[in-house]
Amino acid sequence: MSSPGYNIDTYPKWVTETVLIAAPDPAWPGKAAREIGDLSRLLAGIPVQAFEHIGSTSVPGVPAKPIIDIVAEVPDFDNPTMETIAQRLRPAGWHFTPPGLDARPYRRFFIKVVDDARAVHLQLLLPGSPQRTDQVRFRNLLRTSAQLRADYAALKRQLAAQHTQDREAYTHAKTSFVKNALS
């Protein structure tokens, strides 16, 4: 997580928080629906559409980092649109992650912070994005396969224990499982 020229001691707490896997919470879908409603109101008049709750919090019975993941579509990543989105979301506790820092050029990423902790992630993707398709397909596979849910839950717990201080390593270590499930 540390990079030359950056002082990790000056980062907000939520930037470097540990990987914590929580027991499944039946309240997560309702929280996601409220966040999507709030986002729709905050971004009214901006071409952001097709909001969807994804990630482990969208699958009943799966343990997860207690962070709601939402994906939506934007027609392009031009600067005026992204700046307008950032300006609208900032007062509601959202932080824009610059593309160079996010290191995922296929998306634009926002993090909602509540009580100095991540509460919601918003990924903005282009229409027809294969990443969006894969995220929704993986969520749907988890919803329909008890064995896949159990295997994924076990992997998440193992990786969280192994990569407690490195969110990126935790996320990266799940990649082969997800790819295998999608193939």
Coordinates of N, CA and C in Angstrom, one line a residue:
M1 N 0.8 -1.2 0.0 CA 0.0 0.0 0.0 C 0.9 1.3 0.0
S2 N 2.1 1.2 0.5 CA 2.9 2.4 0.5 C 3.6 2.6 -0.8
S3 N 3.7 3.8 -1.2 CA 4.3 4.2 -2.4 C 5.4 5.3 -2.2
P4 N 6.4 5.3 -3.0 CA 7.4 6.4 -2.9 C 6.7 7.7 -3.0
G5 N 7.0 8.7 -2.1 CA 6.5 10.0 -2.1 C 5.2 10.1 -1.3
Y6 N 4.7 9.0 -0.8 CA 3.4 9.1 0.0 C 3.8 8.7 1.5
N7 N 3.2 9.4 2.4 CA 3.4 9.2 3.8 C 2.1 8.5 4.3
I8 N 2.2 7.2 4.6 CA 1.0 6.5 5.0 C 0.4 7.0 6.3
D9 N 1.2 7.7 7.1 CA 0.7 8.2 8.4 C -0.3 9.4 8.1
T10 N -0.2 10.0 7.0 CA -1.1 11.1 6.7 C -2.4 10.7 6.0
Y11 N -2.5 9.4 5.6 CA -3.8 8.9 5.0 C -4.9 8.9 6.0
P12 N -6.1 9.2 5.5 CA -7.3 9.0 6.4 C -7.3 7.5 6.8
K13 N -7.9 7.3 8.0 CA -8.0 5.9 8.5 C -8.6 4.9 7.5
W14 N -9.7 5.4 6.8 CA -10.4 4.5 5.9 C -9.6 4.0 4.7
V15 N -8.5 4.7 4.4 CA -7.7 4.3 3.3 C -6.9 3.1 3.6
T16 N -6.5 2.9 4.8 CA -5.6 1.8 5.2 C -6.3 0.8 6.2
E17 N -7.6 0.9 6.2 CA -8.3 0.0 7.2 C -8.0 -1.5 6.8
T18 N -8.1 -2.4 7.8 CA -7.8 -3.8 7.6 C -8.9 -4.5 6.9
V19 N -8.6 -5.7 6.4 CA -9.6 -6.5 5.8 C -10.4 -7.2 6.9
L20 N -11.6 -7.0 7.0 CA -12.5 -7.6 8.1 C -13.6 -8.2 7.4
I21 N -13.8 -9.5 7.6 CA -15.0 -10.2 7.0 C -16.0 -10.4 8.1
A22 N -17.2 -9.9 7.8 CA -18.3 -9.9 8.8 C -19.3 -11.0 8.5
A23 N -20.0 -11.5 9.4 CA -21.1 -12.5 9.2 C -22.1 -11.9 8.3
P24 N -22.8 -12.7 7.5 CA -23.8 -12.2 6.6 C -24.9 -11.4 7.4
D25 N -25.3 -10.3 6.8 CA -26.2 -9.4 7.5 C -27.5 -9.2 6.5
P26 N -28.6 -9.7 7.0 CA -29.8 -9.5 6.1 C -30.2 -8.1 5.9
A27 N -29.6 -7.1 6.5 CA -29.9 -5.7 6.3 C -29.1 -5.2 5.1
W28 N -28.1 -5.9 4.6 CA -27.3 -5.4 3.5 C -28.1 -5.0 2.2
P29 N -29.1 -5.9 1.8 CA -29.8 -5.5 0.6 C -30.6 -4.2 0.7
G30 N -31.2 -4.0 1.9 CA -32.0 -2.8 2.2 C -31.1 -1.6 2.2
K31 N -29.9 -1.7 2.8 CA -28.9 -0.6 2.8 C -28.6 -0.3 1.3
A32 N -28.3 -1.3 0.5 CA -28.0 -1.1 -0.9 C -29.1 -0.3 -1.6
A33 N -30.3 -0.8 -1.4 CA -31.5 -0.1 -2.0 C -31.6 1.4 -1.6
R34 N -31.3 1.7 -0.4 CA -31.3 3.1 0.1 C -30.2 3.9 -0.6
E35 N -29.0 3.3 -0.6 CA -27.9 4.0 -1.3 C -28.2 4.2 -2.7
I36 N -28.7 3.2 -3.4 CA -29.1 3.4 -4.9 C -30.1 4.5 -5.0
G37 N -31.1 4.6 -4.1 CA -32.0 5.7 -4.2 C -31.4 7.0 -3.9
D38 N -30.5 7.1 -3.0 CA -29.8 8.3 -2.7 C -28.9 8.8 -3.9
L39 N -28.2 7.8 -4.4 CA -27.3 8.1 -5.6 C -28.2 8.6 -6.8
S40 N -29.3 8.0 -7.0 CA -30.2 8.4 -8.1 C -30.6 9.8 -7.9
R41 N -31.0 10.2 -6.7 CA -31.4 11.6 -6.4 C -30.2 12.6 -6.5
L42 N -29.0 12.2 -6.0 CA -27.9 13.0 -6.0 C -27.4 13.3 -7.4
L43 N -27.5 12.3 -8.3 CA -27.0 12.4 -9.6 C -28.1 12.6 -10.7
A44 N -29.2 13.1 -10.3 CA -30.3 13.4 -11.2 C -29.8 14.4 -12.3
G45 N -30.1 14.1 -13.5 CA -29.7 14.9 -14.6 C -28.4 14.6 -15.2
I46 N -27.6 13.7 -14.5 CA -26.3 13.3 -15.1 C -26.6 11.9 -15.6
P47 N -26.0 11.6 -16.8 CA -26.2 10.3 -17.4 C -25.5 9.1 -16.7
V48 N -26.0 8.8 -15.5 CA -25.6 7.6 -14.7 C -26.8 6.8 -14.6
Q49 N -26.7 5.5 -15.0 CA -27.9 4.7 -15.0 C -27.5 3.2 -14.7
A50 N -28.5 2.4 -14.6 CA -28.4 1.0 -14.4 C -27.7 0.6 -13.1
F51 N -28.0 1.3 -12.0 CA -27.4 1.0 -10.7 C -27.8 -0.5 -10.3
E52 N -26.8 -1.2 -9.7 CA -27.1 -2.6 -9.3 C -26.2 -2.9 -8.1
H53 N -26.8 -3.6 -7.2 CA -26.0 -4.1 -6.0 C -25.3 -5.3 -6.4
I54 N -24.0 -5.3 -6.2 CA -23.1 -6.5 -6.5 C -22.3 -6.9 -5.3
G55 N -21.4 -7.8 -5.5 CA -20.5 -8.1 -4.5 C -21.1 -9.1 -3.4
S56 N -20.3 -9.5 -2.5 CA -20.8 -10.5 -1.5 C -22.0 -10.0 -0.6
T57 N -22.1 -8.7 -0.4 CA -23.2 -8.2 0.4 C -24.5 -8.3 -0.4
S58 N -24.5 -8.6 -1.7 CA -25.7 -8.8 -2.4 C -26.1 -10.3 -2.5
V59 N -25.4 -11.1 -1.8 CA -25.7 -12.6 -1.9 C -26.1 -13.0 -0.4
P60 N -27.3 -13.4 -0.2 CA -27.7 -13.8 1.1 C -26.9 -15.0 1.6
G61 N -26.5 -14.9 2.9 CA -25.7 -16.0 3.5 C -24.2 -16.0 3.3
V62 N -23.7 -15.0 2.6 CA -22.2 -15.0 2.3 C -21.6 -13.9 3.2
P63 N -20.6 -14.3 3.9 CA -19.8 -13.3 4.8 C -19.1 -12.3 3.8
A64 N -18.9 -11.1 4.3 CA -18.4 -10.1 3.4 C -17.7 -9.0 4.3
K65 N -16.8 -8.2 3.6 CA -16.4 -6.9 4.2 C -17.8 -6.2 4.3
P66 N -18.1 -5.5 5.4 CA -19.4 -4.8 5.5 C -19.4 -3.5 4.7
I67 N -19.2 -3.6 3.4 CA -19.2 -2.5 2.5 C -20.1 -2.9 1.4
I68 N -21.1 -2.0 1.1 CA -22.0 -2.2 0.0 C -21.3 -1.9 -1.3
D69 N -21.4 -2.8 -2.3 CA -20.8 -2.6 -3.6 C -21.9 -2.3 -4.6
I70 N -21.8 -1.2 -5.3 CA -22.8 -0.8 -6.3 C -22.0 -0.5 -7.6
V71 N -22.6 -1.0 -8.7 CA -22.1 -0.7 -10.0 C -23.1 0.1 -10.8
A72 N -22.7 1.0 -11.6 CA -23.6 1.8 -12.5 C -22.9 2.1 -13.8
E73 N -23.6 2.5 -14.8 CA -23.0 2.8 -16.1 C -23.0 4.3 -16.4
V74 N -22.0 4.8 -17.0 CA -21.9 6.1 -17.5 C -21.5 6.0 -19.0
P75 N -21.9 7.0 -19.9 CA -21.6 6.9 -21.3 C -20.1 7.0 -21.6
D76 N -19.4 7.8 -20.8 CA -18.0 8.0 -21.0 C -17.3 8.4 -19.7
F77 N -16.0 8.5 -19.7 CA -15.3 9.0 -18.6 C -14.7 10.4 -18.7
D78 N -15.3 11.2 -19.5 CA -14.8 12.5 -19.7 C -14.7 13.3 -18.4
N79 N -13.8 14.2 -18.3 CA -13.5 14.9 -17.1 C -14.7 15.8 -16.6
P80 N -15.3 16.5 -17.5 CA -16.4 17.4 -16.9 C -17.5 16.5 -16.2
T81 N -17.9 15.3 -16.8 CA -18.9 14.5 -16.2 C -18.4 13.9 -14.8
M82 N -17.1 13.4 -14.8 CA -16.6 12.9 -13.6 C -16.5 14.0 -12.5
E83 N -16.1 15.2 -12.9 CA -16.0 16.2 -11.9 C -17.3 16.6 -11.4
T84 N -18.3 16.7 -12.2 CA -19.7 17.0 -11.8 C -20.2 15.9 -10.8
I85 N -19.9 14.7 -11.1 CA -20.3 13.6 -10.2 C -19.6 13.7 -8.9
A86 N -18.3 13.9 -8.9 CA -17.6 14.1 -7.7 C -18.1 15.2 -6.8
Q87 N -18.4 16.4 -7.5 CA -18.9 17.5 -6.8 C -20.3 17.2 -6.1
R88 N -21.1 16.5 -6.8 CA -22.5 16.2 -6.3 C -22.4 15.2 -5.1
L89 N -21.4 14.2 -5.2 CA -21.3 13.2 -4.2 C -20.5 13.6 -3.0
R90 N -19.6 14.5 -3.1 CA -18.7 14.9 -2.0 C -19.4 15.3 -0.8
P91 N -20.4 16.2 -0.8 CA -21.1 16.6 0.4 C -21.8 15.4 1.2
A92 N -22.1 14.3 0.4 CA -22.7 13.1 1.1 C -21.7 12.1 1.6
G93 N -20.4 12.5 1.6 CA -19.4 11.7 2.2 C -18.6 10.8 1.2
W94 N -18.8 11.1 -0.1 CA -18.1 10.3 -1.1 C -16.8 10.9 -1.5
H95 N -15.8 10.0 -1.8 CA -14.5 10.3 -2.2 C -14.2 9.7 -3.5
F96 N -13.7 10.5 -4.5 CA -13.3 9.9 -5.8 C -11.9 9.4 -5.7
T97 N -11.6 8.2 -6.2 CA -10.3 7.7 -6.3 C -9.8 8.0 -7.7
P98 N -8.7 8.8 -7.9 CA -8.2 9.1 -9.2 C -7.8 7.8 -9.9
P99 N -8.1 7.8 -11.3 CA -7.8 6.5 -12.0 C -6.4 6.0 -11.9
G100 N -5.4 6.9 -11.8 CA -4.0 6.4 -11.6 C -3.8 5.7 -10.3
L101 N -4.4 6.1 -9.3 CA -4.3 5.5 -8.0 C -5.1 4.2 -7.9
D102 N -6.3 4.2 -8.6 CA -7.2 3.0 -8.6 C -6.5 1.9 -9.4
A103 N -5.8 2.3 -10.4 CA -5.1 1.3 -11.3 C -6.0 0.3 -12.0
R104 N -7.2 0.7 -12.3 CA -8.2 -0.1 -13.0 C -8.8 0.9 -14.1
P105 N -8.2 1.0 -15.2 CA -8.6 2.0 -16.2 C -10.0 1.8 -16.8
Y106 N -10.6 0.6 -16.5 CA -11.9 0.3 -17.1 C -13.0 0.9 -16.2
R107 N -12.7 1.6 -15.1 CA -13.8 2.1 -14.2 C -13.3 3.4 -13.6
R108 N -14.3 4.1 -13.0 CA -14.1 5.2 -12.1 C -14.7 4.8 -10.8
F109 N -14.0 5.1 -9.7 CA -14.3 4.5 -8.4 C -14.5 5.6 -7.3
F110 N -15.6 5.4 -6.6 CA -16.0 6.3 -5.5 C -16.1 5.5 -4.2
I111 N -15.8 6.1 -3.1 CA -15.9 5.4 -1.8 C -16.7 6.4 -0.9
K112 N -17.8 5.8 -0.3 CA -18.5 6.6 0.7 C -18.0 6.2 2.0
V113 N -17.7 7.2 2.8 CA -17.1 7.0 4.1 C -18.1 7.5 5.2
V114 N -18.3 6.6 6.1 CA -19.2 6.9 7.3 C -18.5 6.6 8.6
D115 N -18.4 7.5 9.5 CA -17.7 7.3 10.7 C -16.3 6.8 10.5
D116 N -15.6 7.5 9.6 CA -14.2 7.2 9.3 C -13.9 5.7 8.8
A117 N -15.0 5.1 8.2 CA -14.8 3.8 7.6 C -15.5 3.7 6.3
R118 N -15.0 2.8 5.4 CA -15.7 2.6 4.1 C -17.1 2.0 4.4
A119 N -18.1 2.6 3.7 CA -19.5 2.1 3.9 C -20.0 1.6 2.5
V120 N -19.6 2.3 1.5 CA -20.2 1.9 0.1 C -19.1 2.2 -0.9
H121 N -19.0 1.3 -1.9 CA -18.1 1.5 -3.1 C -19.1 1.6 -4.3
L122 N -18.7 2.6 -5.1 CA -19.5 2.8 -6.4 C -18.5 2.7 -7.5
Q123 N -18.7 1.8 -8.4 CA -17.9 1.6 -9.6 C -18.8 2.1 -10.8
L124 N -18.2 3.1 -11.5 CA -18.8 3.5 -12.7 C -18.1 2.9 -13.9
L125 N -18.9 2.2 -14.7 CA -18.3 1.5 -15.9 C -19.1 1.9 -17.1
L126 N -18.4 1.6 -18.3 CA -19.0 2.0 -19.5 C -20.1 0.9 -19.9
P127 N -21.1 1.3 -20.7 CA -22.1 0.3 -21.1 C -21.5 -0.8 -21.8
G128 N -22.0 -2.0 -21.5 CA -21.4 -3.2 -22.2 C -20.1 -3.7 -21.6
S129 N -19.6 -3.1 -20.6 CA -18.3 -3.4 -20.0 C -18.3 -4.9 -19.6
P130 N -17.3 -5.7 -20.0 CA -17.2 -7.1 -19.6 C -17.0 -7.2 -18.1
Q131 N -16.4 -6.2 -17.4 CA -16.3 -6.3 -16.0 C -17.6 -6.3 -15.3
R132 N -18.5 -5.4 -15.8 CA -19.9 -5.4 -15.2 C -20.6 -6.7 -15.4
T133 N -20.5 -7.2 -16.6 CA -21.1 -8.4 -17.0 C -20.6 -9.6 -16.1
D134 N -19.3 -9.6 -15.9 CA -18.8 -10.7 -15.0 C -19.2 -10.5 -13.6
Q135 N -19.2 -9.3 -13.1 CA -19.6 -9.0 -11.7 C -21.0 -9.5 -11.4
V136 N -21.9 -9.2 -12.3 CA -23.3 -9.6 -12.2 C -23.5 -11.1 -12.4
R137 N -22.8 -11.7 -13.3 CA -22.8 -13.1 -13.5 C -22.3 -13.9 -12.3
F138 N -21.2 -13.4 -11.7 CA -20.7 -14.0 -10.5 C -21.6 -13.9 -9.4
R139 N -22.2 -12.8 -9.2 CA -23.2 -12.6 -8.1 C -24.4 -13.6 -8.3
N140 N -24.9 -13.7 -9.5 CA -26.0 -14.6 -9.8 C -25.6 -16.1 -9.6
L141 N -24.4 -16.4 -10.0 CA -23.9 -17.8 -9.7 C -23.9 -18.1 -8.2
L142 N -23.4 -17.2 -7.4 CA -23.3 -17.3 -6.0 C -24.8 -17.5 -5.4
R143 N -25.7 -16.7 -6.0 CA -27.1 -16.8 -5.5 C -27.7 -18.1 -5.7
T144 N -27.3 -18.8 -6.8 CA -27.9 -20.1 -7.2 C -27.2 -21.3 -6.8
S145 N -26.0 -21.2 -6.3 CA -25.2 -22.4 -5.9 C -24.7 -22.4 -4.5
A146 N -25.3 -23.3 -3.7 CA -24.9 -23.4 -2.3 C -23.4 -23.8 -2.1
Q147 N -23.0 -24.7 -3.0 CA -21.6 -25.1 -2.9 C -20.6 -24.0 -3.2
L148 N -20.9 -23.3 -4.3 CA -20.1 -22.1 -4.7 C -20.0 -21.1 -3.5
R149 N -21.2 -20.8 -2.9 CA -21.2 -19.9 -1.8 C -20.4 -20.4 -0.6
A150 N -20.5 -21.6 -0.3 CA -19.7 -22.2 0.8 C -18.2 -22.1 0.5
D151 N -17.8 -22.5 -0.7 CA -16.4 -22.5 -1.1 C -15.9 -21.0 -1.1
Y152 N -16.7 -20.1 -1.6 CA -16.2 -18.7 -1.7 C -16.1 -18.1 -0.2
A153 N -17.1 -18.4 0.6 CA -17.0 -18.0 2.0 C -15.8 -18.5 2.7
A154 N -15.4 -19.7 2.5 CA -14.2 -20.3 3.1 C -13.0 -19.6 2.6
L155 N -12.9 -19.4 1.3 CA -11.8 -18.7 0.7 C -11.6 -17.3 1.2
K156 N -12.7 -16.5 1.3 CA -12.7 -15.2 1.8 C -12.2 -15.1 3.2
R157 N -12.6 -16.0 4.1 CA -12.1 -16.0 5.4 C -10.6 -16.3 5.5
Q158 N -10.2 -17.3 4.7 CA -8.8 -17.6 4.6 C -7.9 -16.4 4.2
L159 N -8.4 -15.8 3.1 CA -7.6 -14.7 2.5 C -7.6 -13.5 3.4
A160 N -8.7 -13.2 4.1 CA -8.8 -12.1 5.0 C -7.8 -12.3 6.2
A161 N -7.6 -13.5 6.6 CA -6.7 -13.8 7.7 C -5.2 -13.7 7.1
Q162 N -5.1 -14.1 5.9 CA -3.7 -14.0 5.3 C -3.3 -12.6 4.9
H163 N -4.3 -11.8 4.5 CA -4.0 -10.4 3.9 C -4.7 -9.3 4.7
T164 N -4.7 -9.5 6.0 CA -5.4 -8.5 6.9 C -5.0 -7.1 6.6
Q165 N -3.8 -6.8 6.4 CA -3.3 -5.4 6.2 C -3.2 -5.0 4.7
D166 N -3.6 -5.8 3.8 CA -3.4 -5.5 2.4 C -4.7 -5.8 1.6
R167 N -5.5 -4.8 1.4 CA -6.8 -4.9 0.7 C -6.6 -5.3 -0.7
E168 N -5.6 -4.8 -1.4 CA -5.4 -5.1 -2.8 C -5.0 -6.6 -2.9
A169 N -4.1 -7.1 -2.1 CA -3.7 -8.5 -2.1 C -4.9 -9.4 -1.9
Y170 N -5.7 -9.0 -0.9 CA -6.9 -9.8 -0.6 C -7.8 -9.9 -1.9
T171 N -8.1 -8.8 -2.5 CA -8.9 -8.7 -3.7 C -8.3 -9.5 -4.8
H172 N -7.0 -9.3 -5.1 CA -6.3 -10.0 -6.2 C -6.3 -11.5 -5.9
A173 N -6.2 -12.0 -4.7 CA -6.1 -13.4 -4.4 C -7.4 -14.1 -4.7
K174 N -8.5 -13.4 -4.8 CA -9.8 -14.0 -5.1 C -10.0 -14.2 -6.6
T175 N -9.1 -13.6 -7.4 CA -9.4 -13.5 -8.9 C -9.5 -14.9 -9.5
S176 N -8.6 -15.8 -9.2 CA -8.6 -17.1 -9.9 C -9.9 -17.9 -9.6
F177 N -10.4 -17.7 -8.3 CA -11.7 -18.4 -7.9 C -12.8 -17.8 -8.8
V178 N -12.9 -16.5 -8.9 CA -13.9 -15.9 -9.7 C -13.9 -16.3 -11.1
K179 N -12.7 -16.3 -11.7 CA -12.5 -16.7 -13.1 C -12.9 -18.1 -13.3
N180 N -12.5 -19.0 -12.4 CA -12.9 -20.4 -12.6 C -14.4 -20.6 -12.5
A181 N -15.1 -19.8 -11.6 CA -16.5 -19.9 -11.4 C -17.2 -19.4 -12.7
L182 N -16.7 -18.4 -13.3 CA -17.3 -17.9 -14.6 C -17.0 -18.7 -15.8
S183 N -16.0 -19.6 -15.8 CA -15.7 -20.3 -17.0 C -16.6 -21.5 -17.2

